[in-house]
Structures are given as C-alpha cells and as structure tokens.
Tab-separated table of C-alpha atoms in Angstrom:
chain	number	residue	atom	x	y	z
A	890	MET	CA	51.620	26.356	14.748
A	891	ASN	CA	48.576	28.555	14.253
A	892	ILE	CA	49.872	32.125	14.096
A	893	VAL	CA	48.200	35.507	13.766
A	894	VAL	CA	50.429	38.196	12.264
A	895	LEU	CA	48.942	41.435	13.565
A	896	ALA	CA	49.437	44.559	11.452
A	897	GLY	CA	47.804	47.843	10.468
A	898	GLY	CA	46.143	49.590	13.374
A	899	LEU	CA	45.819	53.364	13.688
A	900	SER	CA	49.386	54.561	13.313
A	901	THR	CA	51.030	56.829	10.756
A	902	GLU	CA	53.054	53.697	9.963
A	903	ARG	CA	49.937	51.663	9.138
A	904	ASP	CA	50.935	50.978	5.509
A	905	VAL	CA	54.493	50.043	6.472
A	906	SER	CA	53.108	47.654	9.063
A	907	PHE	CA	51.051	45.812	6.437
A	908	VAL	CA	54.105	45.242	4.253
A	909	SER	CA	56.106	44.039	7.263
A	910	GLY	CA	53.261	41.726	8.222
A	911	ASN	CA	52.880	40.372	4.714
A	912	GLU	CA	56.581	39.498	4.486
A	913	VAL	CA	56.490	37.813	7.905
A	914	ALA	CA	53.341	35.875	7.021
A	915	LYS	CA	54.878	34.590	3.777
A	916	ALA	CA	58.052	33.503	5.581
A	917	LEU	CA	56.147	31.699	8.340
A	918	ARG	CA	53.971	29.885	5.798
A	919	LYS	CA	57.139	28.634	4.100
A	920	SER	CA	58.113	27.186	7.479
A	921	GLY	CA	54.870	25.203	7.550
A	922	HIS	CA	52.743	27.347	9.876
A	923	GLN	CA	49.102	28.286	9.327
A	924	VAL	CA	49.169	32.071	9.316
A	925	ILE	CA	46.470	34.749	9.268
A	926	LEU	CA	47.504	38.336	8.482
A	927	LEU	CA	45.029	40.421	10.482
A	928	ASP	CA	44.347	44.165	10.669
A	929	LEU	CA	44.337	45.281	14.307
A	930	PHE	CA	41.786	48.045	13.696
A	931	MET	CA	39.536	46.596	10.980
A	932	GLY	CA	39.475	43.057	12.381
A	933	TYR	CA	37.592	40.290	10.591
A	934	GLY	CA	33.864	40.248	9.840
A	935	ASP	CA	31.177	42.711	10.896
A	936	GLY	CA	30.452	41.203	14.313
A	937	GLU	CA	30.768	37.960	16.223
A	938	ILE	CA	30.984	35.099	13.737
A	939	GLU	CA	31.821	31.400	13.773
A	940	LEU	CA	35.607	31.099	13.875
A	941	GLU	CA	36.030	27.334	14.142
A	942	GLY	CA	38.570	26.082	11.600
A	943	ILE	CA	39.546	29.604	10.591
A	944	PHE	CA	43.255	28.813	10.439
A	945	GLU	CA	42.519	26.177	7.778
A	946	ARG	CA	41.174	29.107	5.710
A	947	SER	CA	44.064	31.400	6.582
A	948	LEU	CA	44.876	32.608	3.065
A	949	ALA	CA	41.268	33.544	2.327
A	950	VAL	CA	40.911	35.297	5.678
A	951	SER	CA	44.166	37.269	5.506
A	952	VAL	CA	44.413	40.965	4.585
A	953	GLN	CA	45.456	41.647	1.009
A	954	VAL	CA	48.387	44.078	0.998
A	955	ALA	CA	48.817	46.773	-1.649
A	956	GLY	CA	52.167	48.297	-0.684
A	957	ILE	CA	53.624	51.521	0.681
A	958	THR	CA	52.767	54.865	-0.909
A	959	GLY	CA	55.017	57.913	-0.759
A	960	THR	CA	53.057	59.529	2.075
A	961	ALA	CA	51.679	58.466	5.443
A	962	PRO	CA	48.066	57.192	5.446
A	963	ASP	CA	44.989	59.338	6.139
A	964	LEU	CA	43.944	57.914	9.507
A	965	GLU	CA	40.650	59.813	9.617
A	966	ALA	CA	39.675	58.139	6.364
A	967	VAL	CA	40.670	54.779	7.837
A	968	LYS	CA	38.431	55.372	10.871
A	969	LYS	CA	35.481	56.347	8.684
A	970	SER	CA	35.858	53.194	6.585
A	971	ARG	CA	35.277	50.819	9.513
A	972	LYS	CA	31.771	49.390	9.246
A	973	ASP	CA	30.847	49.316	12.936
A	974	GLN	CA	32.289	52.819	13.542
A	975	SER	CA	33.519	51.696	16.951
A	976	PRO	CA	36.315	53.783	18.511
A	977	CYS	CA	37.860	50.599	19.940
A	978	LEU	CA	41.404	49.980	18.710
A	979	PHE	CA	40.684	46.257	18.452
A	980	GLY	CA	38.518	45.506	15.447
A	981	PRO	CA	35.794	42.831	15.329
A	982	ASN	CA	37.007	39.377	16.420
A	983	VAL	CA	40.667	40.431	16.828
A	984	ILE	CA	40.913	39.368	20.468
A	985	ARG	CA	39.063	36.079	19.821
A	986	MET	CA	41.300	35.177	16.860
A	987	CYS	CA	44.470	36.082	18.767
A	988	GLN	CA	43.323	33.905	21.684
A	989	MET	CA	42.955	30.992	19.247
A	990	ALA	CA	46.544	31.375	17.990
A	991	ASP	CA	49.584	29.660	19.480
A	992	ILE	CA	51.321	33.043	19.292
A	993	VAL	CA	50.700	36.460	17.759
A	994	PHE	CA	53.545	37.911	15.699
A	995	LEU	CA	53.362	41.676	16.223
A	996	ALA	CA	54.136	43.409	12.929
A	997	LEU	CA	52.724	46.705	14.214
A	998	HIS	CA	54.727	49.919	13.977
A	999	GLY	CA	54.373	53.269	15.696
A	1000	GLU	CA	51.689	54.389	18.110
A	1001	ASN	CA	49.046	51.791	19.039
A	1002	GLY	CA	51.507	49.006	18.393
A	1003	GLU	CA	54.924	49.888	19.752
A	1004	ASP	CA	53.701	51.971	22.704
A	1005	GLY	CA	52.837	49.004	24.940
A	1006	ARG	CA	49.047	49.294	24.992
A	1007	VAL	CA	48.405	46.277	22.762
A	1008	GLN	CA	50.987	44.287	24.741
A	1009	ALA	CA	49.330	45.218	28.052
A	1010	ALA	CA	45.911	44.173	26.764
A	1011	PHE	CA	47.304	40.866	25.510
A	1012	ASP	CA	48.891	40.223	28.904
A	1013	LEU	CA	45.480	40.675	30.523
A	1014	TYR	CA	43.828	38.348	27.995
A	1015	GLY	CA	46.589	35.728	28.312
A	1016	ILE	CA	47.596	36.068	24.656
A	1017	LYS	CA	51.172	35.156	23.744
A	1018	TYR	CA	52.950	37.619	21.449
A	1019	THR	CA	56.372	38.355	19.995
A	1020	GLY	CA	58.670	41.136	21.078
A	1021	THR	CA	59.121	43.379	24.067
A	1022	GLY	CA	56.510	43.620	26.825
A	1023	TYR	CA	54.339	46.632	27.603
A	1024	LEU	CA	56.766	48.480	29.891
A	1025	GLY	CA	59.828	48.367	27.615
A	1026	SER	CA	57.623	49.293	24.668
A	1027	ALA	CA	56.209	52.337	26.470
A	1028	LEU	CA	59.645	53.522	27.621
A	1029	ALA	CA	61.205	53.252	24.170
A	1030	MET	CA	58.229	54.853	22.422
A	1031	ASP	CA	58.520	58.074	24.413
A	1032	LYS	CA	61.618	59.731	22.931
A	1033	GLY	CA	61.787	62.358	25.653
A	1034	LEU	CA	61.689	59.783	28.440
A	1035	SER	CA	64.091	57.393	26.731
A	1036	LYS	CA	66.616	60.232	26.308
A	1037	ARG	CA	66.604	60.694	30.096
A	1038	LEU	CA	67.240	56.986	30.542
A	1039	PHE	CA	70.084	57.181	28.028
A	1040	ALA	CA	71.678	59.929	30.117
A	1041	ALA	CA	71.331	57.864	33.302
A	1042	ARG	CA	73.185	54.969	31.644
A	1043	GLU	CA	75.786	57.251	29.980
A	1044	ILE	CA	74.560	56.421	26.486
A	1045	PRO	CA	75.401	59.511	24.373
A	1046	ALA	CA	72.438	61.222	22.701
A	1047	PRO	CA	71.857	64.623	21.070
A	1048	ALA	CA	71.050	67.454	23.482
A	1049	GLY	CA	67.364	68.294	23.450
A	1050	ILE	CA	64.137	69.065	25.246
A	1051	SER	CA	60.509	67.915	25.195
A	1052	LEU	CA	57.682	70.372	24.537
A	1053	LYS	CA	53.939	70.009	25.027
A	1054	LYS	CA	51.212	71.945	23.240
A	1055	LYS	CA	50.260	73.702	26.452
A	1056	ASP	CA	53.835	74.883	27.054
A	1057	ASN	CA	54.553	78.589	26.581
A	1058	ARG	CA	58.199	77.926	25.643
A	1059	LEU	CA	57.579	77.934	21.921
A	1060	GLU	CA	60.162	80.543	20.915
A	1061	PHE	CA	63.342	78.839	19.806
A	1062	LYS	CA	65.635	81.000	21.943
A	1063	GLU	CA	64.006	79.507	25.055
A	1064	THR	CA	65.029	75.953	24.118
A	1065	GLY	CA	68.670	76.644	24.911
A	1066	LEU	CA	69.652	75.001	21.619
A	1067	ALA	CA	71.192	76.359	18.426
A	1068	PHE	CA	70.254	76.015	14.761
A	1069	PRO	CA	70.159	73.703	12.938
A	1070	CYS	CA	67.979	71.443	15.047
A	1071	VAL	CA	65.520	68.590	14.634
A	1072	VAL	CA	61.823	68.758	15.531
A	1073	LYS	CA	59.963	65.454	15.774
A	1074	PRO	CA	56.887	63.916	17.402
A	1075	SER	CA	57.820	62.307	20.700
A	1076	ARG	CA	56.072	59.015	19.975
A	1077	GLY	CA	56.145	58.786	16.179
A	1078	GLY	CA	58.156	56.572	13.863
A	1079	SER	CA	59.329	56.169	10.267
A	1080	SER	CA	60.391	59.847	10.401
A	1081	VAL	CA	56.777	60.989	9.952
A	1082	GLY	CA	56.533	64.630	11.060
A	1083	VAL	CA	60.319	65.027	11.421
A	1084	SER	CA	61.841	68.333	10.267
A	1085	ILE	CA	65.371	69.713	10.161
A	1086	VAL	CA	65.097	73.470	10.755
A	1087	HIS	CA	67.521	76.356	10.318
A	1088	THR	CA	65.460	79.454	11.139
A	1089	GLU	CA	62.802	80.648	13.584
A	1090	GLU	CA	60.233	80.564	10.787
A	1091	GLU	CA	61.078	76.939	9.911
A	1092	TYR	CA	61.034	76.056	13.601
A	1093	GLN	CA	57.523	77.453	14.142
A	1094	LYS	CA	56.253	75.665	11.026
A	1095	ALA	CA	57.837	72.369	12.140
A	1096	LEU	CA	56.256	72.672	15.592
A	1097	LYS	CA	52.800	73.163	14.087
A	1098	GLU	CA	53.235	70.150	11.810
A	1099	ALA	CA	54.520	67.925	14.619
A	1100	PHE	CA	51.737	69.040	17.000
A	1101	LEU	CA	49.154	68.027	14.398
A	1102	LEU	CA	50.324	64.460	14.993
A	1103	GLU	CA	50.893	64.509	18.760
A	1104	ASP	CA	50.613	66.669	21.861
A	1105	GLN	CA	54.309	66.308	22.678
A	1106	VAL	CA	57.379	66.879	20.520
A	1107	VAL	CA	61.129	66.599	20.942
A	1108	VAL	CA	63.484	69.362	19.835
A	1109	GLU	CA	67.125	68.325	19.682
A	1110	THR	CA	70.484	69.312	18.256
A	1111	TYR	CA	71.005	68.307	14.632
A	1112	ILE	CA	73.992	65.981	14.273
A	1113	LYS	CA	75.705	66.331	10.915
A	1114	GLY	CA	77.387	63.136	9.807
A	1115	ARG	CA	76.649	59.541	8.895
A	1116	GLU	CA	73.625	57.481	9.945
A	1117	PHE	CA	73.782	53.930	11.266
A	1118	SER	CA	71.571	51.327	12.879
A	1119	VAL	CA	72.256	48.301	15.076
A	1120	GLY	CA	69.820	45.446	15.611
A	1121	VAL	CA	69.830	43.571	18.911
A	1122	ILE	CA	68.449	40.059	19.343
A	1123	ASN	CA	68.156	38.719	22.878
A	1124	PHE	CA	70.581	41.451	24.078
A	1125	HIS	CA	73.238	40.519	21.467
A	1126	ALA	CA	74.080	43.106	18.824
A	1127	LEU	CA	74.078	42.335	15.106
A	1128	PRO	CA	76.557	43.945	12.684
A	1129	VAL	CA	76.299	47.709	12.209
A	1130	ILE	CA	74.530	48.897	9.052
A	1131	GLU	CA	75.085	52.330	7.459
A	1132	ILE	CA	72.246	54.173	5.726
A	1133	ALA	CA	73.111	56.807	3.125
A	1134	PRO	CA	70.072	58.481	1.490
A	1135	LYS	CA	70.754	59.572	-2.079
A	1136	GLU	CA	68.863	62.821	-1.390
A	1137	GLY	CA	67.936	64.604	1.843
A	1138	PHE	CA	67.779	62.655	5.098
A	1139	TYR	CA	66.396	59.221	5.991
A	1140	ASP	CA	62.736	60.298	5.895
A	1141	TYR	CA	59.552	58.312	5.185
A	1142	LYS	CA	60.147	58.236	1.421
A	1143	ASN	CA	63.824	57.266	1.653
A	1144	LYS	CA	63.042	54.502	4.118
A	1145	TYR	CA	60.529	52.676	1.959
A	1146	ALA	CA	61.082	53.604	-1.686
A	1147	ALA	CA	63.387	51.035	-3.278
A	1148	GLY	CA	66.687	52.547	-4.390
A	1149	SER	CA	66.314	55.780	-2.392
A	1150	SER	CA	69.137	54.895	0.004
A	1151	VAL	CA	72.401	52.989	-0.111
A	1152	GLU	CA	72.688	50.560	2.803
A	1153	THR	CA	76.006	48.919	3.674
A	1154	CYS	CA	76.283	46.009	6.104
A	1155	PRO	CA	78.643	45.510	7.794
A	1156	ALA	CA	79.274	49.250	7.808
A	1157	GLU	CA	82.645	50.390	6.523
A	1158	ILE	CA	83.930	51.995	9.727
A	1159	PRO	CA	86.861	51.162	12.029
A	1160	GLU	CA	86.286	48.051	14.107
A	1161	THR	CA	86.633	49.982	17.365
A	1162	LEU	CA	83.806	52.341	16.346
A	1163	ALA	CA	81.591	49.440	15.305
A	1164	GLU	CA	82.197	47.638	18.591
A	1165	THR	CA	81.420	50.799	20.591
A	1166	MET	CA	78.181	51.332	18.667
A	1167	GLN	CA	77.183	47.708	19.241
A	1168	ARG	CA	77.945	48.061	22.962
A	1169	TYR	CA	75.743	51.167	23.172
A	1170	ALA	CA	72.968	49.282	21.341
A	1171	GLU	CA	73.119	46.403	23.824
A	1172	GLU	CA	73.216	48.833	26.746
A	1173	THR	CA	70.170	50.653	25.348
A	1174	ALA	CA	68.272	47.368	25.094
A	1175	ARG	CA	69.120	46.590	28.720
A	1176	ALA	CA	68.268	50.107	29.917
A	1177	LEU	CA	64.814	49.976	28.327
A	1178	GLY	CA	64.170	46.277	28.943
A	1179	LEU	CA	63.923	45.320	25.253
A	1180	ASP	CA	64.224	41.609	25.882
A	1181	THR	CA	63.464	39.949	22.539
A	1182	TYR	CA	64.584	42.034	19.594
A	1183	SER	CA	64.985	45.712	18.819
A	1184	ARG	CA	66.947	48.162	16.699
A	1185	MET	CA	68.806	51.312	17.731
A	1186	ASP	CA	69.489	54.268	15.429
A	1187	PHE	CA	72.753	56.195	15.655
A	1188	MET	CA	74.539	59.207	14.170
A	1189	LEU	CA	78.300	59.510	13.798
A	1190	ASP	CA	79.378	63.139	13.601
A	1191	LEU	CA	82.325	64.552	11.651
A	1192	ASP	CA	84.623	63.991	14.669
A	1193	ASN	CA	83.538	60.332	15.016
A	1194	ASN	CA	81.420	60.978	18.102
A	1195	ILE	CA	78.531	58.506	18.423
A	1196	TYR	CA	74.973	59.596	19.311
A	1197	CYS	CA	72.036	57.276	19.948
A	1198	LEU	CA	68.889	58.750	18.398
A	1199	GLU	CA	66.199	56.266	19.462
A	1200	ALA	CA	65.194	52.657	20.018
A	1201	ASN	CA	62.703	50.707	17.892
A	1202	THR	CA	60.916	47.873	19.680
A	1203	LEU	CA	59.228	46.371	16.597
A	1204	PRO	CA	61.707	47.069	13.787
A	1205	GLY	CA	60.514	47.042	10.206
A	1206	MET	CA	60.340	43.709	8.419
A	1207	THR	CA	59.837	45.035	4.878
A	1208	PRO	CA	62.023	44.109	1.867
A	1209	THR	CA	64.112	47.266	2.470
A	1210	SER	CA	64.209	47.030	6.284
A	1211	LEU	CA	67.466	47.172	8.186
A	1212	LEU	CA	67.166	44.371	10.756
A	1213	PRO	CA	66.752	41.594	8.144
A	1214	GLN	CA	69.830	42.896	6.307
A	1215	GLU	CA	71.859	42.829	9.514
A	1216	ALA	CA	70.682	39.307	10.346
A	1217	LEU	CA	71.616	38.140	6.863
A	1218	ALA	CA	75.148	39.466	7.416
A	1219	VAL	CA	75.579	36.809	10.139
A	1220	GLY	CA	74.030	34.044	8.040
A	1221	MET	CA	70.415	34.280	9.259
A	1222	ASP	CA	67.975	34.597	6.365
A	1223	PHE	CA	64.545	36.214	6.681
A	1224	GLN	CA	62.717	32.955	7.306
A	1225	GLN	CA	65.181	31.974	10.034
A	1226	LEU	CA	64.929	35.452	11.578
A	1227	CYS	CA	61.149	35.154	11.910
A	1228	GLU	CA	61.502	31.718	13.496
A	1229	LYS	CA	64.173	33.027	15.884
A	1230	ILE	CA	61.915	35.852	17.045
A	1231	ILE	CA	59.111	33.374	17.766
A	1232	GLU	CA	61.498	30.998	19.539
A	1233	ILE	CA	62.844	33.697	21.875
A	1234	SER	CA	59.348	35.068	22.512
A	1235	LEU	CA	57.878	31.672	23.424
A	1236	LYS	CA	60.656	31.040	25.948
A	1237	LYS	CA	59.266	33.905	28.037
A	1238	TYR	CA	56.046	31.923	28.465
A	1239	ALA	CA	57.663	28.560	29.226
C-alpha cells in the first residue's frame, strides 16, 4: 500500500509525534509498504508541485527526524520557520498527498491531532485514516468533559473542576478541593504544563503556566500511589503496565528520556485489580467511542482504589512508549501492531 504517516503539526507534543511517526514508518516499510513521513504543518514543497510517482521517492520525500529534547518545542519558532507563513494547519500539499494514499497513519499527538479537527477535515475530503473518528477524539481530548462522561458511566476518577481564564474562581479555597492537587491544561498531553501543587503560591504559579498553553485548565485531587496504563485495541484491553519514574512524577522528561522510568508489563498487582483496571479501560473506550485503539492512564492509591486519569486516542509509538510494550506482552511485536491498527481502521471503510 501507499501510506502517509502524518506527524508533527502545531502541538506541544510535536517532537514526540515525529519520533512516533518515524518508528511507524520504519515498521511499515519492513512490511513492504511505500511510506512517506509527512509533517502536518510544514507539508512538502513551497506550493503546488507535481506529485506523480511521489511514493516511489518516499524515502527522499520523508521528514528526517532528530529525536526528542528534554523540553517541549517552541511553537512560535516553528510557525515563523514555515516559508509561506500561512496560518493554515495543513502545510503545502498535505491534503493532496493524503488523498493519494491508500490510508493515512495518524502519528499526531496532542492538540491539532488528537482533538478531532484533522479527522473531521479528512472525513470531508474522503481521506482514510487510522484511529478514532473526530467525535471520540474531541471528547477524549477535553479532560473536563471526559471526566463528566466517566462519572456518568461510573468510571472512578479524581475529584476536580475545570477553570477558564475568564473565571473569577482563581483562589484555591473556591475550588472545594484540598492540597496537594494537580493543575493541568484541559487539552494537553505528555504532561506538558502539569504541576503538582501544595500551597496557594504554587497553585497560582501553576495556573499561570497552564493558562499560557490553553484557555482552560483542570484542577483535581492529587492521588498518591502507583501509576498504570492500559491499552485497548478494538475495545479489548491489553495487559496492564506499571510506570515507576526514578525521580518525580511521570512528566515530559520521564516519559521520553531512556532509563528515566521503570516500566513493568504485565504489572505486578493482584489479578483481580488488573482485571478491574482492564474493565474500566474498556468501558472508557466505549463511553468515549474510541473504536480502533487507545490507552487509558490510571492511578492506584495506597488503599488500592483505582482512578482513571485520562484517555489517549493516539497513544505514543516511540521506543519507550507504553502501548507497544503492552502489545508485545501478548505476542504482538511493533510491526504487527502497526499492521493491526491499519487492518482495524480499514474495516471501518469497507
């Protein structure tokens, strides 16, 4: 097949997306496909160009990936570096190249990738793509909204509220919560802009930092305990994986710097707990309509109570990512996982 792996974009997870996309592209090439790794925002070329036979030149056309640095990318610098200076999210020739592909493998992460807007545009253009559709993506991306859906389906989640910049309820006492708590952008990912706060001063600082990234943030109770994740493929849960950062919490650095965290799959917890966590993961996928593949993050407190933190509709596919490790635990290697995602996605268009 001719496949475009779409990565990059204008998200704080832009660099992570490129590494995911590069790994996917390499795996799909091993399977015999002609694959172009394409930057959603930068596109290919300076304007309309001749694209005939472009998949035969896929390696030369593809983005060259450097890796993940210790900090999130400077998106203003990215915008300034685009030659045509267009504000359009889709770079030159992106739509045309995606229309030429048999399917587009979405390796995008974060806003402008997991929020449903790219998926909605592709639906209008008749472009086939991997993963959840626009509605499930939008629901899962909004942490405040997804928490309300969790409550409706009796999926346990930390108590919390959503705040907007225009809200006057910025003093912590008016949240109805207690310290310590977590402040995070409502639509962000990879723990960018996430803070654990213990005082009013830390809370105000965390709000300012989170509001620099978005106009809406979530403030929720901090759950002390162990962190887990559960991948779901076609509404069937994979084995539970435990993530134990060597220092601090599972932030941007600990997620992508090799050796920063110890990951154990299957997780060493009682079978009943694992089964309950898997059931909640499947229920979350159904509640949000995540019909191809996804990954849910959980906390287990000191009394073994389970809390669902959030759902990821396009889980990371980097060398240190969790979903590939979980798939491997059931005998599905990375190459097979990529093929499985394409297989399930194409069935929706049959």
